[in-house]
Amino acid sequence: MNKVVSNRLLANNIHAIEVEAPLIARSRKPGNFVILRVGDKGERIPLTIADADVEKGTITLVVQKVGASSAKIVSLQPGDMVTDLVGPLGQNTHISKVGTVLALAGGLGAAPLLPIVKGFKEAGNRVLTVLAARNKDLLILREELGAYSDELLIMTDDGSEGKKGVVTVGGEEFINREKVDLAIAIGPAIMMKFAAQMTKKYDIPTICSLNTIMVDGTGMCGACRVTVGGETKFTCVDGPEFDGHAIDFDELLNRLGAYKEEECKLPVK
Amino acid sequence: MSKEKYTEMRNQPWRDELRKAVPMKERTAGERVKMNEVDPAERIKSQLLEVNLGLTPEQAQAEAKRCMDCANHPCINGCPVGIDIPTFVKQIEKGEFGKAANTLREYSSLPAVCGRVCPQEKQCEAQCTYHKMKKEPVAIGYLERFAADYAIKNPGECPKPEKKPANGIKIAAIGAGPTSLAFAGDMAKLGYDVTVFEALHEIGGVLKYGIPEFRLPNSIVDSELKAMEELGVKFVTNFLVGRTATLEQLSEEHGFKAFYVGSGAGLPRFMNIPGENLNGVMSSNEYLTRVNLMGAGSEDSETPVLRGNTVMVVGGGNTAMDSVRTAKRLGAERAIIVYRRSREEMPARLEEVHHAEQEGIEFMTLHNPIEYIGTEKGRVRAVRLQKMELGEPDASGRRKPVPIKDAIVELPIDLAVVAVGVSPNPLLLRTLKGVELSKWGTIVVNEETNQSSDPDIFAGGDIVRGGATVILAMGDGRKAAASMDEYLRKKYNLD
């Protein structure tokens, strides 16, 4: 059982939840995720660690309310308990000094991207960040990303804030202006698909972090399998980050929908 | 057990008397007892209803009477953990069920589990003297279950096993499946301060996530775990050793002196055939974990599981049987085993195959999937099966299945469960420094002691064997406990 320390509303339906987990806070690295479960009948949900405070012994998770399980998580108040929390899981992001890094965040993807942006900045890279969302109410972690980026470009689909357009438009603006050595794209699968297609045109190595369906998160179930470069990989033990140019995004998109019909049958609370 | 000790046990007056009380002819005249079980039509309606009901005391005593109490005890030689079988069987015959349970506990931390899931027909019962007389062996497995269940229901009659005084040495077992549990139980009895670390939110490993309720109820596992807690074993869930904290941190900051790695064979194997990543094709680990660990079969669980009208399960082992019978219980009209060899080569327990047949499971042996075909929406709708025939024996000694040219059939299905084995879980191994691994990624250990190349680290179960049975995993745990005890006694001058 892990105690919830704070629950902060970041944007419409998106919450930052800080949970006591001293051991995970100490051992986690950028790119890692946890699995958590709320309630005895709860589902095991994988969530990327957005931030950690070693001294306070806490980790921060960013959660968007989309279904019954996430609704339960975002309703947790300070003092409430998370039934089960395990981690850190997944391979660490390989952070090194590469030169200029282009970070592309789509919606909720800003949360897993934050520790990676921070890591690359601290490793001495020039970091250019594009933060994109459907509209201004869905933009999150703008200040935090801004603090570790040399430049931060805001994009919204409807133009309600920053420039009007999708994340790839913002990315190309940077690429056309200066040499980019590495791109990292994190967001919905469809956004990463287009981001990877765009960077491929310019031959820029690209990392994507996948948020697949998982049960145990430790390699046991294989629900998270994804085809990368023609080979089946397990997102939980081989990922969650893969070469964006080698991921079979169409298969991934299909697999993400595997339990949709079933999800609809869940009791509505 | 030494020959002298066994002879001493066998020659105790009560046992001598009991042996002489019934003429051998009368003992061997009886038929092997039939297990009481729930009617197939009834039991397939529920994921939770245990199929076997156990024996009544009268049945158990009558079956125990069949045992001839052989002086050479072949059955013990067939048991991977060396349970003193004739002694507990004779205690049942005498009506001393609590004592029989205590005899079991001396050798096994999980007798109620083993009585249900051990492949007795290949172990103890395979060695029974009755075979030489062309008769059915004594139902040792049923009797084990009977005595172990009796102990759960009558705890007062079964005092806690003897425990050596605490020696203050902290030991960690990694993974909470059968091998670690057997290890932890023995080490606690030897006076060690044992903590079992588990990555999942439940203790029990495959006993909880893998083996279904209808074969092994969780309440039985929990009773055995409670007995272990009473022995002083501590359990920590949601803790991934190597990641949540490293082995070094556990030893430096928390004072653990030695480790037993029983982290299991985590990774499900797939067949690498086209269409295998379609929706509706999943590993047996995923299927069984959703249903058994997460309760996906019941209305109030938030974890979903895909259902199918026609479900194919690939494989011929116990996991395949568990999966196919689960599919039937989740409403499949047709639940089909597809296995590339013939019935004789199936590694599953005989009883499971028999139960599956009773429940209307179909068997397509000598068939092997070569491709899955999907709908426009990316859900599996059919599988192409290559027909096989048996050729020359292979490395396993079984006749090798070979494809019959141009003999391919298409089977419409809407769910496929792949149960073709597992590979070692690399998560912990990545963080173990100085431990020698095999080319298959398993931990290399001394076969006598289960000690790895790092003297403070022992290992057993599937992380060493790559995929075996509950009882072999338990045997490793017991062996490792004995040798680790010897190692630590020397190292810390405990004697």
mmCIF file of C-alpha atoms in Angstrom, chain A residues 23-24 26-27 32 37-38 41-44 68-69 72 83-92 213-223 225-227 232 234 236-238 251 254-255 257-259 262-263 266-267 269, chain B residues 198-202 209 237-240 243-246 249 253-254 265-268 270 272 276-283 285-286 289-290 293-294 298-307 377-379 425-427 430:
data_model
loop_
_atom_site.group_PDB
_atom_site.id
_atom_site.type_symbol
_atom_site.label_atom_id
_atom_site.label_comp_id
_atom_site.label_asym_id
_atom_site.label_seq_id
_atom_site.Cartn_x
_atom_site.Cartn_y
_atom_site.Cartn_z
ATOM 1 C CA LEU A 23 12.514 2.816 -3.055
ATOM 2 C CA ILE A 24 11.112 3.455 -6.528
ATOM 3 C CA ARG A 26 15.526 6.242 -5.526
ATOM 4 C CA SER A 27 15.987 3.600 -8.195
ATOM 5 C CA ASN A 32 10.836 3.745 -16.458
ATOM 6 C CA ARG A 37 -3.744 -1.106 -8.964
ATOM 7 C CA VAL A 38 -6.519 0.554 -6.993
ATOM 8 C CA LYS A 41 -10.907 -5.851 -8.026
ATOM 9 C CA GLY A 42 -8.748 -3.252 -9.747
ATOM 10 C CA GLU A 43 -6.932 -3.647 -13.026
ATOM 11 C CA ARG A 44 -3.127 -3.464 -13.204
ATOM 12 C CA ALA A 68 -13.373 3.194 -15.183
ATOM 13 C CA SER A 69 -9.877 2.357 -13.953
ATOM 14 C CA LYS A 72 -10.635 5.592 -9.912
ATOM 15 C CA THR A 83 -3.540 -0.827 -3.276
ATOM 16 C CA ASP A 84 -0.506 -2.047 -5.204
ATOM 17 C CA LEU A 85 2.429 -0.283 -6.804
ATOM 18 C CA VAL A 86 5.452 -1.997 -8.334
ATOM 19 C CA GLY A 87 8.469 -0.698 -10.196
ATOM 20 C CA PRO A 88 10.513 0.731 -11.639
ATOM 21 C CA LEU A 89 9.874 -1.309 -14.788
ATOM 22 C CA GLY A 90 11.168 -1.114 -18.334
ATOM 23 C CA GLN A 91 14.589 -0.263 -19.709
ATOM 24 C CA ASN A 92 16.104 3.132 -18.911
ATOM 25 C CA ILE A 213 -1.688 -3.099 -23.034
ATOM 26 C CA MET A 214 -0.024 -4.990 -20.179
ATOM 27 C CA VAL A 215 -1.069 -7.254 -17.343
ATOM 28 C CA ASP A 216 1.958 -7.999 -15.180
ATOM 29 C CA GLY A 217 4.537 -5.640 -16.713
ATOM 30 C CA THR A 218 7.381 -8.063 -15.959
ATOM 31 C CA GLY A 219 7.525 -10.095 -19.166
ATOM 32 C CA MET A 220 5.091 -12.761 -18.133
ATOM 33 C CA CYS A 221 1.971 -12.182 -20.213
ATOM 34 C CA GLY A 222 3.156 -10.986 -23.610
ATOM 35 C CA ALA A 223 0.109 -8.740 -24.082
ATOM 36 C CA ARG A 225 4.156 -7.489 -27.814
ATOM 37 C CA VAL A 226 5.016 -5.251 -30.690
ATOM 38 C CA THR A 227 6.815 -5.803 -33.972
ATOM 39 C CA THR A 232 8.350 -9.499 -31.947
ATOM 40 C CA PHE A 234 7.896 -7.281 -25.399
ATOM 41 C CA CYS A 236 7.720 -4.260 -20.788
ATOM 42 C CA VAL A 237 11.130 -5.942 -20.824
ATOM 43 C CA ASP A 238 12.619 -4.881 -24.182
ATOM 44 C CA GLU A 251 -0.103 -3.426 -35.754
ATOM 45 C CA ASN A 254 -4.697 -2.532 -33.853
ATOM 46 C CA ARG A 255 -3.420 -4.184 -30.684
ATOM 47 C CA GLY A 257 -7.872 -1.683 -29.496
ATOM 48 C CA ALA A 258 -7.896 -5.374 -28.505
ATOM 49 C CA TYR A 259 -10.024 -4.982 -25.419
ATOM 50 C CA GLU A 262 -14.705 -5.874 -23.542
ATOM 51 C CA GLU A 263 -14.040 -2.559 -21.853
ATOM 52 C CA LEU A 266 -17.430 -3.058 -17.531
ATOM 53 C CA PRO A 267 -19.886 -2.004 -14.866
ATOM 54 C CA LYS A 269 -19.839 3.350 -11.572
ATOM 55 C CA GLU B 198 7.403 -11.169 -4.984
ATOM 56 C CA ALA B 199 6.917 -8.815 -7.946
ATOM 57 C CA LEU B 200 3.187 -9.483 -8.319
ATOM 58 C CA HIS B 201 0.553 -8.407 -5.812
ATOM 59 C CA GLU B 202 -0.163 -11.983 -4.675
ATOM 60 C CA TYR B 209 -1.712 -16.846 -11.615
ATOM 61 C CA THR B 237 4.658 -8.277 -2.463
ATOM 62 C CA ASN B 238 5.081 -5.650 -5.206
ATOM 63 C CA PHE B 239 8.853 -5.859 -4.894
ATOM 64 C CA LEU B 240 10.949 -6.534 -7.954
ATOM 65 C CA ARG B 243 14.853 -2.994 -9.696
ATOM 66 C CA THR B 244 12.935 -1.849 -6.613
ATOM 67 C CA ALA B 245 16.176 -2.538 -4.781
ATOM 68 C CA THR B 246 19.259 -4.403 -5.939
ATOM 69 C CA GLN B 249 21.232 -2.892 -1.476
ATOM 70 C CA GLU B 253 21.301 -1.923 3.794
ATOM 71 C CA HIS B 254 19.063 -4.679 5.061
ATOM 72 C CA ALA B 265 10.443 -18.854 -16.320
ATOM 73 C CA GLY B 266 8.632 -15.659 -17.000
ATOM 74 C CA LEU B 267 8.569 -15.148 -20.742
ATOM 75 C CA PRO B 268 5.910 -16.938 -22.783
ATOM 76 C CA PHE B 270 5.387 -17.855 -29.247
ATOM 77 C CA ASN B 272 6.870 -16.869 -34.744
ATOM 78 C CA GLU B 276 0.494 -14.293 -34.329
ATOM 79 C CA ASN B 277 0.184 -10.675 -33.203
ATOM 80 C CA LEU B 278 -3.441 -10.398 -34.313
ATOM 81 C CA ASN B 279 -5.925 -9.575 -31.594
ATOM 82 C CA GLY B 280 -7.373 -12.729 -30.149
ATOM 83 C CA VAL B 281 -4.057 -14.581 -30.161
ATOM 84 C CA MET B 282 -2.453 -14.598 -26.758
ATOM 85 C CA SER B 283 -0.142 -16.544 -24.518
ATOM 86 C CA ASN B 285 0.233 -16.863 -19.361
ATOM 87 C CA GLU B 286 -1.843 -13.851 -20.361
ATOM 88 C CA THR B 289 -3.288 -14.540 -15.452
ATOM 89 C CA ARG B 290 -6.272 -12.457 -16.501
ATOM 90 C CA LEU B 293 -4.934 -13.717 -10.789
ATOM 91 C CA MET B 294 -7.143 -10.852 -11.912
ATOM 92 C CA SER B 298 -16.241 -12.746 -12.741
ATOM 93 C CA GLU B 299 -18.578 -9.797 -13.198
ATOM 94 C CA ASP B 300 -17.026 -7.508 -10.597
ATOM 95 C CA SER B 301 -13.444 -7.656 -11.890
ATOM 96 C CA GLU B 302 -12.180 -4.594 -13.754
ATOM 97 C CA THR B 303 -9.769 -6.721 -15.785
ATOM 98 C CA PRO B 304 -11.238 -7.842 -19.112
ATOM 99 C CA VAL B 305 -10.577 -11.089 -20.934
ATOM 100 C CA LEU B 306 -11.409 -11.867 -24.542
ATOM 101 C CA ARG B 307 -13.974 -14.609 -25.015
ATOM 102 C CA LYS B 377 -10.626 -5.358 -37.961
ATOM 103 C CA GLY B 378 -7.505 -7.282 -37.035
ATOM 104 C CA ARG B 379 -9.097 -10.011 -34.936
ATOM 105 C CA ASN B 425 12.676 -14.136 -17.152
ATOM 106 C CA PRO B 426 15.569 -11.786 -17.927
ATOM 107 C CA LEU B 427 14.515 -8.967 -15.567
ATOM 108 C CA ARG B 430 20.136 -8.444 -16.001
#
